[in-house]
Coordinates of C-alpha atoms and ligand atoms in Angstrom, one line a residue:
X253 CA 12.4 -120.9 -29.9
X254 CA 13.9 -120.0 -26.6
X255 CA 16.1 -117.6 -28.4
X256 CA 12.8 -115.9 -30.0
X257 CA 11.4 -115.5 -26.6
X258 CA 14.3 -113.9 -25.1
X259 CA 14.5 -111.4 -28.0
X260 CA 10.7 -110.7 -27.6
X261 CA 11.3 -110.0 -24.0
X262 CA 14.5 -107.8 -24.6
X263 CA 12.6 -105.8 -27.0
X264 CA 9.5 -105.4 -24.7
X265 CA 12.1 -104.1 -21.8
X266 CA 13.7 -101.7 -24.2
X267 CA 10.5 -100.3 -25.6
X268 CA 9.2 -99.9 -21.9
X269 CA 12.3 -98.5 -20.2
X270 CA 11.6 -94.8 -21.2
X271 CA 8.9 -92.9 -19.3
X272 CA 8.8 -89.1 -18.7
X273 CA 6.8 -88.6 -15.6
X274 CA 4.9 -85.3 -15.5
X275 CA 5.1 -83.3 -12.4
X276 CA 1.8 -82.5 -10.5
X277 CA 2.2 -78.8 -11.3
X278 CA 4.5 -77.0 -13.8
X279 CA 6.0 -73.6 -14.0
X280 CA 8.9 -72.1 -15.8
X281 CA 10.0 -70.6 -18.9
X282 CA 10.7 -70.7 -22.4
X283 CA 14.1 -70.3 -23.6
X284 CA 14.7 -69.3 -27.1
X285 CA 18.2 -70.5 -27.9
X286 CA 17.8 -71.6 -31.5
X287 CA 16.5 -71.2 -34.8
X288 CA 16.1 -74.6 -36.3
X289 CA 19.2 -76.2 -37.6
X290 CA 20.4 -72.7 -39.0
X291 CA 21.5 -71.8 -35.5
X292 CA 20.9 -68.2 -35.9
X293 CA 20.2 -67.6 -32.1
X294 CA 23.3 -69.3 -30.7
X295 CA 23.3 -68.8 -27.0
X296 CA 25.8 -70.9 -24.9
X297 CA 25.8 -69.2 -21.6
X298 CA 23.0 -70.2 -19.6
X299 CA 22.0 -67.3 -17.0
X300 CA 22.7 -68.8 -13.6
X301 CA 19.3 -67.9 -12.4
X302 CA 17.8 -70.3 -14.7
X303 CA 18.4 -73.3 -12.2
X304 CA 15.7 -71.7 -9.9
X305 CA 13.3 -71.0 -12.4
X306 CA 10.8 -73.3 -12.0
X307 CA 10.6 -77.2 -12.7
X308 CA 9.8 -77.0 -16.5
X309 CA 11.5 -75.3 -19.3
X310 CA 10.6 -75.3 -23.0
X311 CA 13.4 -75.0 -25.5
X312 CA 12.6 -72.8 -28.5
X313 CA 12.4 -73.4 -31.5
X314 CA 12.7 -76.5 -33.8
X315 CA 12.0 -75.7 -37.2
X316 CA 9.0 -77.8 -38.5
X317 CA 10.6 -78.0 -42.1
X318 CA 13.6 -79.6 -40.6
X319 CA 11.3 -82.4 -39.1
X320 CA 10.6 -84.6 -42.3
X321 CA 14.0 -83.6 -43.9
X322 CA 16.6 -84.3 -41.3
X323 CA 17.4 -87.4 -39.6
X324 CA 18.0 -85.7 -36.2
X325 CA 16.5 -82.1 -36.6
X326 CA 17.4 -81.2 -32.8
X327 CA 19.3 -78.1 -33.0
X328 CA 22.8 -78.6 -31.4
X329 CA 22.3 -75.7 -28.9
X330 CA 19.3 -77.9 -27.5
X331 CA 21.4 -80.9 -26.7
X332 CA 23.5 -79.6 -24.0
X333 CA 20.9 -77.2 -22.6
X334 CA 18.9 -80.5 -22.3
X335 CA 21.5 -82.3 -20.3
X336 CA 22.0 -79.3 -18.2
X337 CA 18.3 -78.9 -17.4
X338 CA 17.8 -82.5 -16.8
X339 CA 20.7 -82.4 -14.2
X340 CA 18.8 -79.8 -12.3
X341 CA 15.7 -82.0 -12.3
X342 CA 13.5 -80.2 -14.7
X343 CA 11.2 -81.7 -17.2
X344 CA 12.4 -80.4 -20.8
X345 CA 10.3 -79.8 -23.8
X346 CA 11.3 -79.0 -27.3
X347 CA 9.0 -76.4 -28.9
X348 CA 8.4 -77.0 -32.6
X349 CA 7.4 -74.0 -34.6
X350 CA 6.8 -70.4 -33.1
X351 CA 5.9 -67.2 -35.0
X352 CA 8.9 -67.1 -37.2
X353 CA 8.3 -70.6 -38.5
X354 CA 4.5 -70.2 -38.9
X355 CA 4.9 -70.9 -42.6
X356 CA 7.0 -73.8 -42.3
X357 CA 4.6 -76.6 -41.4
X358 CA 3.3 -77.2 -45.0
X359 CA 6.1 -79.5 -46.2
X360 CA 5.3 -82.7 -44.4
X361 CA 5.6 -81.8 -40.7
X362 CA 2.0 -82.5 -40.0
X363 CA 2.0 -86.0 -40.7
X364 CA 2.1 -89.4 -39.2
X365 CA 5.7 -89.7 -40.2
X366 CA 6.8 -86.5 -38.5
X367 CA 4.7 -87.4 -35.3
X368 CA 6.7 -90.7 -35.3
X369 CA 10.0 -88.7 -35.7
X370 CA 9.0 -86.4 -33.0
X371 CA 8.2 -89.2 -30.7
X372 CA 11.6 -90.8 -31.5
X373 CA 13.3 -87.4 -30.6
X374 CA 11.1 -87.4 -27.4
X375 CA 12.6 -90.7 -26.3
X376 CA 15.9 -90.2 -27.3
X377 CA 16.5 -87.1 -25.5
X378 CA 14.0 -87.8 -22.7
X379 CA 11.9 -84.9 -23.3
X380 CA 8.5 -83.8 -24.1
X381 CA 7.3 -82.3 -27.5
X382 CA 5.3 -79.0 -27.7
X383 CA 3.6 -78.1 -31.0
X384 CA 3.7 -74.3 -31.5
X385 CA 1.7 -74.2 -34.8
X386 CA 0.9 -70.4 -35.1
X387 CA -1.2 -69.3 -38.2
X388 CA -2.4 -72.7 -38.3
X389 CA -5.6 -74.2 -39.7
X390 CA -4.6 -77.7 -40.6
X391 CA -6.4 -79.5 -37.9
X392 CA -6.5 -82.8 -39.7
X393 CA -2.7 -82.7 -40.1
X394 CA -2.2 -81.9 -36.3
X395 CA -4.4 -84.9 -35.6
X396 CA -2.2 -87.2 -38.1
X397 CA 1.0 -85.7 -36.2
X398 CA -0.7 -86.9 -32.9
X399 CA -1.6 -90.3 -34.2
X400 CA 1.8 -90.9 -35.5
X401 CA 3.5 -89.5 -32.2
X402 CA 1.4 -91.8 -30.1
X403 CA 2.1 -94.9 -32.4
X404 CA 5.6 -94.6 -31.4
X405 CA 5.2 -93.3 -27.9
X406 CA 1.8 -93.7 -26.0
X407 CA 0.2 -91.7 -23.5
X408 CA 1.6 -92.2 -20.3
X409 CA 5.2 -92.7 -21.6
X410 CA 5.8 -89.5 -23.5
X411 CA 4.4 -85.9 -23.1
X412 CA 2.9 -84.1 -25.9
X413 CA 1.5 -80.5 -25.7
X414 CA 0.3 -77.7 -28.0
X415 CA 0.0 -73.8 -27.6
X416 CA -3.2 -72.2 -28.1
X417 CA -3.9 -68.5 -28.5
X418 CA -4.8 -66.3 -25.9
X419 CA -5.9 -63.3 -28.0
X420 CA -8.9 -61.4 -28.8
X421 CA -11.5 -63.9 -29.8
X422 CA -8.9 -66.9 -29.8
X423 CA -8.6 -68.8 -33.0
X424 CA -11.6 -70.6 -34.4
X425 CA -9.7 -73.2 -35.9
X426 CA -8.3 -74.0 -32.4
X427 CA -11.6 -74.1 -30.7
X428 CA -12.6 -76.7 -33.2
X429 CA -9.6 -78.6 -32.8
X430 CA -9.4 -78.7 -28.9
X431 CA -12.1 -81.4 -28.5
X432 CA -10.5 -83.5 -30.9
X433 CA -7.0 -83.1 -29.4
X434 CA -7.3 -82.7 -25.7
X435 CA -9.0 -85.1 -23.2
X436 CA -11.9 -83.8 -21.6
X437 CA -11.0 -85.5 -18.3
X438 CA -7.9 -86.7 -16.6
X439 CA -4.5 -85.2 -15.9
X440 CA -1.2 -84.8 -17.7
X441 CA 0.3 -88.3 -18.3
X442 CA -2.9 -90.2 -17.8
X443 CA -4.1 -92.4 -20.7
X444 CA -7.4 -91.4 -22.3
X445 CA -9.8 -93.3 -24.9
X446 CA -7.8 -94.6 -27.8
X447 CA -4.6 -92.7 -26.7
X448 CA -4.1 -90.3 -29.7
X449 CA -4.3 -87.2 -27.6
X450 CA -2.3 -84.3 -26.3
X451 CA -1.4 -84.4 -22.6
X452 CA -2.0 -80.8 -22.2
X453 CA -2.4 -77.6 -24.0
X454 CA -0.9 -74.1 -23.1
X455 CA -3.0 -70.9 -23.6
X456 CA -0.5 -68.2 -24.5
X457 CA -1.0 -64.7 -24.4
X458 CA 0.7 -62.6 -27.1
X459 CA 3.7 -60.2 -26.5
X460 CA 3.1 -57.2 -24.5
X461 CA -0.1 -57.6 -22.9
X462 CA -0.6 -56.4 -19.1
X463 CA -1.7 -59.1 -16.8
X464 CA -5.1 -57.6 -16.8
X465 CA -5.6 -58.1 -20.6
X466 CA -3.8 -61.5 -20.3
X467 CA -6.4 -62.8 -17.8
X468 CA -9.4 -61.5 -20.1
X469 CA -7.8 -63.6 -23.0
X470 CA -7.5 -66.6 -20.7
X471 CA -10.9 -66.2 -19.5
X472 CA -12.5 -66.5 -23.0
X473 CA -11.3 -70.3 -22.8
X474 CA -12.8 -70.9 -19.7
X475 CA -16.1 -69.2 -21.0
X476 CA -15.7 -71.4 -24.0
X477 CA -15.7 -74.4 -21.6
X478 CA -13.5 -76.3 -24.2
X479 CA -10.6 -76.9 -22.1
X480 CA -10.2 -79.6 -19.3
X481 CA -8.2 -77.1 -16.8
X482 CA -6.4 -80.1 -15.4
X483 CA -4.8 -80.5 -18.7
X484 CA -4.3 -76.8 -19.2
X485 CA -1.4 -74.4 -18.5
X486 CA -1.5 -70.5 -19.0
X487 CA 1.4 -68.7 -20.4
X488 CA 2.5 -65.3 -21.1
X489 CA 4.8 -63.2 -23.3
X490 CA 5.9 -59.7 -22.4
X491 CA 3.5 -58.0 -20.1
X492 CA 4.1 -59.4 -16.6
X493 CA 7.1 -61.4 -17.9
X494 CA 8.7 -58.3 -19.1
X495 CA 12.0 -57.1 -17.6
X496 CA 10.3 -53.8 -16.1
X497 CA 7.3 -55.7 -14.5
X498 CA 8.1 -58.9 -14.2
X499 CA 9.1 -62.4 -13.3
X500 CA 12.8 -61.8 -14.6
X501 CA 13.3 -58.8 -12.4
X502 CA 11.3 -60.2 -9.3
X503 CA 10.2 -56.7 -8.3
X504 CA 7.5 -56.3 -5.8
X505 CA 5.0 -55.5 -8.6
X506 CA 5.8 -58.7 -10.4
X507 CA 5.0 -60.4 -7.2
X508 CA 1.9 -58.7 -6.9
X509 CA 1.1 -59.7 -10.4
X510 CA 2.1 -63.2 -10.1
X511 CA -0.2 -63.5 -6.8
X512 CA -3.0 -62.1 -8.9
X513 CA -2.5 -64.7 -11.8
X514 CA -2.0 -67.6 -9.5
X515 CA -4.9 -66.9 -7.5
X516 CA -7.2 -66.1 -10.7
X517 CA -6.0 -69.6 -12.2
X518 CA -6.3 -71.5 -8.7
X519 CA -9.9 -71.5 -8.8
X520 CA -9.9 -73.5 -12.2
X521 CA -7.6 -75.9 -10.9
X522 CA -5.1 -75.4 -13.9
X523 CA -2.0 -77.5 -14.5
X524 CA 0.4 -74.5 -14.2
X525 CA 1.7 -71.1 -15.2
X526 CA 4.5 -70.4 -17.6
X527 CA 6.1 -67.4 -19.2
X528 CA 8.5 -66.6 -22.0
X529 CA 11.9 -65.5 -20.5
X530 CA 14.9 -65.5 -22.7
X531 CA 15.3 -64.4 -26.0
X532 CA 19.3 -63.9 -26.6
X533 CA 20.7 -61.2 -28.8
X534 CA 21.3 -62.4 -32.5
X535 CA 25.0 -62.9 -33.4
X536 CA 27.2 -59.9 -33.2
X537 CA 24.4 -57.7 -31.5
X538 CA 24.6 -56.8 -28.0
X539 CA 20.9 -55.5 -27.8
X540 CA 18.5 -58.2 -27.3
X541 CA 15.1 -59.1 -28.7
X542 CA 11.8 -59.6 -26.7
X543 CA 12.0 -60.2 -23.1
X544 CA 15.5 -60.9 -22.5
X545 CA 17.0 -58.7 -20.0
X546 CA 20.8 -59.1 -19.3
X547 CA 20.2 -57.3 -16.0
X548 CA 17.9 -60.0 -14.7
X549 CA 18.2 -60.5 -11.2
X550 CA 20.7 -63.4 -10.6
X551 CA 18.5 -65.4 -8.2
X552 CA 15.4 -64.9 -10.6
X553 CA 13.0 -64.5 -7.7
X554 CA 10.2 -63.9 -9.8
X555 CA 10.3 -67.2 -11.5
X556 CA 11.2 -69.0 -8.2
X557 CA 8.3 -67.1 -6.5
X558 CA 5.9 -68.3 -9.1
X559 CA 7.1 -71.8 -8.9
X560 CA 6.7 -71.7 -4.9
X561 CA 3.3 -70.3 -5.3
X562 CA 2.1 -73.1 -7.4
X563 CA 3.8 -75.7 -5.3
X564 CA 5.5 -76.7 -8.4
X565 CA 9.1 -76.8 -7.1
Ligands
LIG1814 C1 -9.6 -82.2 -12.3 O1 -9.1 -82.7 -11.0 C2 -9.9 -82.6 -10.0 C3 -9.1 -83.1 -8.7 O2 -8.3 -84.2 -8.8 C4 -11.0 -83.7 -10.2 O3 -12.0 -83.5 -8.9 C5 -11.9 -83.3 -11.4 O4 -12.8 -84.1 -11.7 C6 -10.7 -83.3 -12.5 N1 -11.5 -82.6 -13.8 C7 -11.5 -83.3 -14.9 C8 -12.2 -82.6 -16.0 O5 -11.1 -84.5 -15.1

């Protein structure tokens, strides 16, 4: 009898010992360092400027198809990066999906079981989970995933987010999903309703857009009045994140653009501003894809500037 009581207490203590506290605001990069378990984007040298690049980093990408198949579908490259970023005090997310894996969600990745597994990984590594389901449409599957995730790690203990399109017209299926998956009130980390919800959504603008276009695409989500801005971040790829304009180089034009974006978003009280940052060369190539520039300023003043402007670091 006493033994049972102690066993129950120990279990309660273990279950409650993990909690990932969300910052008040977030800012930081996506860091593309793996292609699921196939490791086709190995990248083991972290640019030194990363330490000053905000209080948040999302590691891309886990392959959704690995989730139901593998006991621990976390790419090796994520594990060391996670330890390093956490030692810098950052909140780390694992991004599942991305454009390259847009066709890989169909084999059980959007299920209660996969949601549970994602929650177990979130607790094992002390990270948040980001659903980057591109191409989409299986809203019922996403809701099942969220339910499974929350059954293992409730709101207030684990962080769960999802990417939304910022592109012409947005995506109708996402506009249908948002009211079912994102709480209409409250802030990230705060419990809502039955607890089967995302903490926040990120409106991500597709690659190569200028900031003027990006804000136009962000605006449609405000106009649709579907998002609780307190639980929404806004992200870019290319555009003002690119090496020539951007965050990475920290040029004066980047600062002008960051000021514009921060001022624009401030009036809505949004949760943060993020940007795609580093896409390493594929093995045996020296040229890089997307937005990675090896000549990135070693102090990353763009990211650092953005983080300061948002009071996120
Ligand atoms: C967002 O946060 C502000 C400031 O805390 C608060 O006044 C507002 O009611 C919140 N909005 C929602 C939708 O929760």
